[in-house]
PDB file of N, CA and C in Angstrom:
ATOM      1  N   MET A   1     138.264  46.847 -48.822  1.00  0.00           N
ATOM      2  CA  MET A   1     138.866  47.690 -49.715  1.00  0.00           C
ATOM      3  C   MET A   1     138.895  46.228 -50.871  1.00  0.00           C
ATOM      4  N   ARG A   2     138.817  47.189 -52.833  1.00  0.00           N
ATOM      5  CA  ARG A   2     139.358  46.032 -53.442  1.00  0.00           C
ATOM      6  C   ARG A   2     140.190  47.425 -54.122  1.00  0.00           C
ATOM      7  N   GLN A   3     140.841  46.843 -54.658  1.00  0.00           N
ATOM      8  CA  GLN A   3     142.070  47.751 -55.723  1.00  0.00           C
ATOM      9  C   GLN A   3     142.772  48.749 -54.455  1.00  0.00           C
ATOM     10  N   GLY A   4     142.631  48.379 -53.430  1.00  0.00           N
ATOM     11  CA  GLY A   4     143.993  48.859 -52.031  1.00  0.00           C
ATOM     12  C   GLY A   4     143.060  50.626 -51.920  1.00  0.00           C
ATOM     13  N   VAL A   5     141.952  50.030 -52.364  1.00  0.00           N
ATOM     14  CA  VAL A   5     141.090  51.509 -51.546  1.00  0.00           C
ATOM     15  C   VAL A   5     140.405  51.609 -50.529  1.00  0.00           C
ATOM     16  N   LYS A   6     140.818  51.605 -49.040  1.00  0.00           N
ATOM     17  CA  LYS A   6     140.134  51.842 -48.190  1.00  0.00           C
ATOM     18  C   LYS A   6     138.828  52.821 -48.288  1.00  0.00           C
ATOM     19  N   VAL A   7     137.882  52.187 -48.026  1.00  0.00           N
ATOM     20  CA  VAL A   7     136.536  53.217 -47.889  1.00  0.00           C
ATOM     21  C   VAL A   7     136.722  54.110 -46.699  1.00  0.00           C
ATOM     22  N   SER A   8     135.794  55.106 -46.593  1.00  0.00           N
ATOM     23  CA  SER A   8     135.552  55.842 -45.317  1.00  0.00           C
ATOM     24  C   SER A   8     134.917  56.287 -45.273  1.00  0.00           C
ATOM     25  N   HIS A   9     133.780  56.741 -43.943  1.00  0.00           N
ATOM     26  CA  HIS A   9     132.427  57.094 -44.102  1.00  0.00           C
ATOM     27  C   HIS A   9     132.533  58.549 -43.507  1.00  0.00           C
ATOM     28  N   SER A  10     131.820  59.649 -43.578  1.00  0.00           N
ATOM     29  CA  SER A  10     132.272  60.899 -43.079  1.00  0.00           C
ATOM     30  C   SER A  10     129.899  60.727 -42.231  1.00  0.00           C
ATOM     31  N   ARG A  11     129.903  62.024 -41.137  1.00  0.00           N
ATOM     32  CA  ARG A  11     129.045  62.366 -41.017  1.00  0.00           C
ATOM     33  C   ARG A  11     127.955  62.815 -42.583  1.00  0.00           C
ATOM     34  N   PRO A  12     127.229  62.707 -42.022  1.00  0.00           N
ATOM     35  CA  PRO A  12     126.492  62.589 -43.680  1.00  0.00           C
ATOM     36  C   PRO A  12     125.910  64.856 -43.603  1.00  0.00           C
ATOM     37  N   TYR A  13     126.467  65.489 -44.474  1.00  0.00           N
ATOM     38  CA  TYR A  13     125.790  67.174 -44.629  1.00  0.00           C
ATOM     39  C   TYR A  13     126.978  67.077 -43.697  1.00  0.00           C
ATOM     40  N   HIS A  14     127.868  67.477 -43.102  1.00  0.00           N
ATOM     41  CA  HIS A  14     128.984  67.454 -42.631  1.00  0.00           C
ATOM     42  C   HIS A  14     130.391  67.851 -43.455  1.00  0.00           C
ATOM     43  N   PRO A  15     130.508  68.635 -44.631  1.00  0.00           N
ATOM     44  CA  PRO A  15     131.423  69.178 -45.579  1.00  0.00           C
ATOM     45  C   PRO A  15     133.178  68.906 -44.422  1.00  0.00           C
ATOM     46  N   GLN A  16     133.208  69.407 -43.812  1.00  0.00           N
ATOM     47  CA  GLN A  16     134.189  69.456 -43.004  1.00  0.00           C
ATOM     48  C   GLN A  16     134.929  68.532 -42.748  1.00  0.00           C
ATOM     49  N   THR A  17     134.604  67.660 -42.839  1.00  0.00           N
ATOM     50  CA  THR A  17     135.287  65.686 -42.331  1.00  0.00           C
ATOM     51  C   THR A  17     135.434  65.640 -43.760  1.00  0.00           C
ATOM     52  N   GLN A  18     135.580  65.799 -44.739  1.00  0.00           N
ATOM     53  CA  GLN A  18     136.114  65.444 -46.523  1.00  0.00           C
ATOM     54  C   GLN A  18     136.847  67.198 -46.741  1.00  0.00           C
ATOM     55  N   GLY A  19     137.859  66.938 -45.612  1.00  0.00           N
ATOM     56  CA  GLY A  19     138.614  68.414 -46.309  1.00  0.00           C
ATOM     57  C   GLY A  19     138.611  68.047 -47.731  1.00  0.00           C
ATOM     58  N   LYS A  20     139.600  67.052 -47.720  1.00  0.00           N
ATOM     59  CA  LYS A  20     140.683  66.450 -48.919  1.00  0.00           C
ATOM     60  C   LYS A  20     139.346  65.830 -50.581  1.00  0.00           C
ATOM     61  N   LEU A  21     138.359  65.440 -50.582  1.00  0.00           N
ATOM     62  CA  LEU A  21     137.627  65.019 -51.533  1.00  0.00           C
ATOM     63  C   LEU A  21     136.483  66.666 -51.343  1.00  0.00           C
ATOM     64  N   GLU A  22     136.630  67.911 -51.135  1.00  0.00           N
ATOM     65  CA  GLU A  22     136.113  68.712 -50.875  1.00  0.00           C
ATOM     66  C   GLU A  22     137.244  70.188 -51.652  1.00  0.00           C
ATOM     67  N   ARG A  23     137.475  69.765 -51.173  1.00  0.00           N
ATOM     68  CA  ARG A  23     139.148  70.469 -51.747  1.00  0.00           C
ATOM     69  C   ARG A  23     139.102  70.179 -53.874  1.00  0.00           C
ATOM     70  N   GLN A  24     139.122  69.352 -53.670  1.00  0.00           N
ATOM     71  CA  GLN A  24     138.983  68.051 -54.623  1.00  0.00           C
ATOM     72  C   GLN A  24     137.856  68.849 -56.108  1.00  0.00           C
ATOM     73  N   HIS A  25     136.880  68.779 -55.261  1.00  0.00           N
ATOM     74  CA  HIS A  25     136.002  69.343 -55.862  1.00  0.00           C
ATOM     75  C   HIS A  25     136.409  70.541 -56.704  1.00  0.00           C
ATOM     76  N   ARG A  26     137.174  71.828 -55.851  1.00  0.00           N
ATOM     77  CA  ARG A  26     136.947  73.256 -55.575  1.00  0.00           C
ATOM     78  C   ARG A  26     137.837  72.916 -56.650  1.00  0.00           C
ATOM     79  N   SER A  27     138.673  72.256 -56.749  1.00  0.00           N
ATOM     80  CA  SER A  27     139.756  72.766 -57.535  1.00  0.00           C
ATOM     81  C   SER A  27     139.499  71.821 -59.111  1.00  0.00           C
ATOM     82  N   MET A  28     138.372  71.001 -59.383  1.00  0.00           N
ATOM     83  CA  MET A  28     137.996  70.385 -60.579  1.00  0.00           C
ATOM     84  C   MET A  28     137.215  71.821 -61.718  1.00  0.00           C
ATOM     85  N   ILE A  29     136.529  72.305 -60.373  1.00  0.00           N
ATOM     86  CA  ILE A  29     134.923  73.625 -60.847  1.00  0.00           C
ATOM     87  C   ILE A  29     136.149  74.734 -60.905  1.00  0.00           C
ATOM     88  N   ARG A  30     137.109  74.881 -60.509  1.00  0.00           N
ATOM     89  CA  ARG A  30     138.342  75.734 -60.698  1.00  0.00           C
ATOM     90  C   ARG A  30     138.607  75.839 -62.378  1.00  0.00           C
ATOM     91  N   GLU A  31     139.528  74.432 -62.680  1.00  0.00           N
ATOM     92  CA  GLU A  31     140.138  73.864 -63.277  1.00  0.00           C
ATOM     93  C   GLU A  31     139.609  73.266 -64.511  1.00  0.00           C
ATOM     94  N   VAL A  32     138.389  72.851 -64.157  1.00  0.00           N
ATOM     95  CA  VAL A  32     137.326  72.614 -65.403  1.00  0.00           C
ATOM     96  C   VAL A  32     135.943  72.682 -66.533  1.00  0.00           C
ATOM     97  N   PHE A  33     135.688  73.591 -65.453  1.00  0.00           N
ATOM     98  CA  PHE A  33     134.230  73.638 -65.722  1.00  0.00           C
ATOM     99  C   PHE A  33     134.272  75.425 -65.739  1.00  0.00           C
ATOM    100  N   LYS A  34     135.426  76.043 -65.656  1.00  0.00           N
ATOM    101  CA  LYS A  34     135.210  77.700 -65.883  1.00  0.00           C
ATOM    102  C   LYS A  34     135.557  77.259 -67.012  1.00  0.00           C
ATOM    103  N   GLY A  35     134.823  78.211 -67.478  1.00  0.00           N
ATOM    104  CA  GLY A  35     134.617  78.703 -69.092  1.00  0.00           C
ATOM    105  C   GLY A  35     134.122  77.813 -70.316  1.00  0.00           C
ATOM    106  N   ILE A  36     133.808  76.471 -69.819  1.00  0.00           N
ATOM    107  CA  ILE A  36     133.744  75.957 -71.400  1.00  0.00           C
ATOM    108  C   ILE A  36     132.085  75.538 -70.683  1.00  0.00           C
ATOM    109  N   CYS A  37     131.482  75.421 -71.940  1.00  0.00           N
ATOM    110  CA  CYS A  37     130.146  74.279 -71.922  1.00  0.00           C
ATOM    111  C   CYS A  37     131.031  73.186 -72.416  1.00  0.00           C
ATOM    112  N   LEU A  38     130.799  71.628 -71.262  1.00  0.00           N
ATOM    113  CA  LEU A  38     129.789  70.220 -72.395  1.00  0.00           C
ATOM    114  C   LEU A  38     128.936  70.093 -72.651  1.00  0.00           C
ATOM    115  N   ILE A  39     128.481  69.752 -73.472  1.00  0.00           N
ATOM    116  CA  ILE A  39     127.283  70.095 -74.616  1.00  0.00           C
ATOM    117  C   ILE A  39     127.166  67.932 -74.117  1.00  0.00           C
ATOM    118  N   ASP A  40     127.785  67.996 -73.763  1.00  0.00           N
ATOM    119  CA  ASP A  40     127.060  65.687 -73.912  1.00  0.00           C
ATOM    120  C   ASP A  40     128.010  65.062 -72.274  1.00  0.00           C
ATOM    121  N   LEU A  41     127.464  64.154 -72.295  1.00  0.00           N
ATOM    122  CA  LEU A  41     128.220  63.315 -70.723  1.00  0.00           C
ATOM    123  C   LEU A  41     129.252  63.014 -71.680  1.00  0.00           C
ATOM    124  N   PRO A  42     128.961  61.640 -72.951  1.00  0.00           N
ATOM    125  CA  PRO A  42     130.800  61.586 -72.825  1.00  0.00           C
ATOM    126  C   PRO A  42     131.328  62.368 -73.173  1.00  0.00           C
ATOM    127  N   THR A  43     131.458  64.525 -73.870  1.00  0.00           N
ATOM    128  CA  THR A  43     132.639  64.883 -74.187  1.00  0.00           C
ATOM    129  C   THR A  43     132.372  64.441 -72.593  1.00  0.00           C
ATOM    130  N   ALA A  44     131.698  65.122 -71.267  1.00  0.00           N
ATOM    131  CA  ALA A  44     131.896  65.789 -70.108  1.00  0.00           C
ATOM    132  C   ALA A  44     132.996  64.218 -69.365  1.00  0.00           C
ATOM    133  N   GLN A  45     132.821  63.323 -69.846  1.00  0.00           N
ATOM    134  CA  GLN A  45     133.296  62.072 -69.173  1.00  0.00           C
ATOM    135  C   GLN A  45     135.083  62.605 -70.384  1.00  0.00           C
ATOM    136  N   LEU A  46     135.124  62.244 -71.356  1.00  0.00           N
ATOM    137  CA  LEU A  46     136.239  62.736 -71.477  1.00  0.00           C
ATOM    138  C   LEU A  46     136.949  63.361 -70.988  1.00  0.00           C
ATOM    139  N   THR A  47     136.484  64.755 -70.472  1.00  0.00           N
ATOM    140  CA  THR A  47     137.082  66.045 -70.183  1.00  0.00           C
ATOM    141  C   THR A  47     137.942  65.908 -68.980  1.00  0.00           C
ATOM    142  N   LEU A  48     136.368  65.014 -67.807  1.00  0.00           N
ATOM    143  CA  LEU A  48     136.799  64.748 -66.673  1.00  0.00           C
ATOM    144  C   LEU A  48     138.434  63.734 -66.676  1.00  0.00           C
ATOM    145  N   ASP A  49     137.708  62.403 -67.474  1.00  0.00           N
ATOM    146  CA  ASP A  49     139.483  60.786 -66.920  1.00  0.00           C
ATOM    147  C   ASP A  49     140.706  62.342 -67.048  1.00  0.00           C
ATOM    148  N   GLU A  50     140.215  62.871 -68.293  1.00  0.00           N
ATOM    149  CA  GLU A  50     142.013  63.632 -68.682  1.00  0.00           C
ATOM    150  C   GLU A  50     142.517  64.296 -67.354  1.00  0.00           C
ATOM    151  N   TRP A  51     141.543  65.578 -67.301  1.00  0.00           N
ATOM    152  CA  TRP A  51     141.624  65.973 -65.790  1.00  0.00           C
ATOM    153  C   TRP A  51     142.668  65.335 -64.548  1.00  0.00           C
ATOM    154  N   ARG A  52     141.413  63.582 -64.113  1.00  0.00           N
ATOM    155  CA  ARG A  52     141.751  63.420 -63.417  1.00  0.00           C
ATOM    156  C   ARG A  52     143.216  62.403 -62.998  1.00  0.00           C
ATOM    157  N   LYS A  53     143.593  62.429 -64.769  1.00  0.00           N
ATOM    158  CA  LYS A  53     144.704  61.908 -64.535  1.00  0.00           C
ATOM    159  C   LYS A  53     145.191  62.406 -64.346  1.00  0.00           C
ATOM    160  N   VAL A  54     145.653  63.394 -64.819  1.00  0.00           N
ATOM    161  CA  VAL A  54     147.331  65.496 -64.167  1.00  0.00           C
ATOM    162  C   VAL A  54     147.127  65.226 -62.773  1.00  0.00           C
ATOM    163  N   TYR A  55     145.917  65.669 -62.278  1.00  0.00           N
ATOM    164  CA  TYR A  55     145.289  65.349 -61.460  1.00  0.00           C
ATOM    165  C   TYR A  55     145.699  64.151 -59.810  1.00  0.00           C
ATOM    166  N   ASN A  56     145.850  63.143 -60.362  1.00  0.00           N
ATOM    167  CA  ASN A  56     146.382  62.354 -59.841  1.00  0.00           C
ATOM    168  C   ASN A  56     147.572  61.931 -60.013  1.00  0.00           C
ATOM    169  N   HIS A  57     148.150  62.707 -60.920  1.00  0.00           N
ATOM    170  CA  HIS A  57     149.742  61.930 -60.725  1.00  0.00           C
ATOM    171  C   HIS A  57     151.147  63.073 -62.567  1.00  0.00           C
ATOM    172  N   GLU A  58     150.480  63.436 -62.912  1.00  0.00           N
ATOM    173  CA  GLU A  58     151.353  64.780 -62.628  1.00  0.00           C
ATOM    174  C   GLU A  58     151.387  66.120 -62.322  1.00  0.00           C
ATOM    175  N   ARG A  59     150.616  66.641 -61.092  1.00  0.00           N
ATOM    176  CA  ARG A  59     150.199  67.713 -60.570  1.00  0.00           C
ATOM    177  C   ARG A  59     151.096  67.542 -58.890  1.00  0.00           C
ATOM    178  N   PRO A  60     151.586  68.691 -58.738  1.00  0.00           N
ATOM    179  CA  PRO A  60     152.886  67.899 -57.930  1.00  0.00           C
ATOM    180  C   PRO A  60     151.999  67.944 -56.040  1.00  0.00           C
TER     181      PRO A  60
END
């Protein structure tokens, strides 16, 4: 455990056991990647960093 984060493993190739992570991925795809073209890796990283801040700290 580092920085207060507990690692939790699930069965491989079984997304049903990772519901929260799968939901976050679905939200990320819908809110970040729909309708935009990320030209390069630095641009993509900045975009995802900003979205993650909002997702983790500002959303209900």
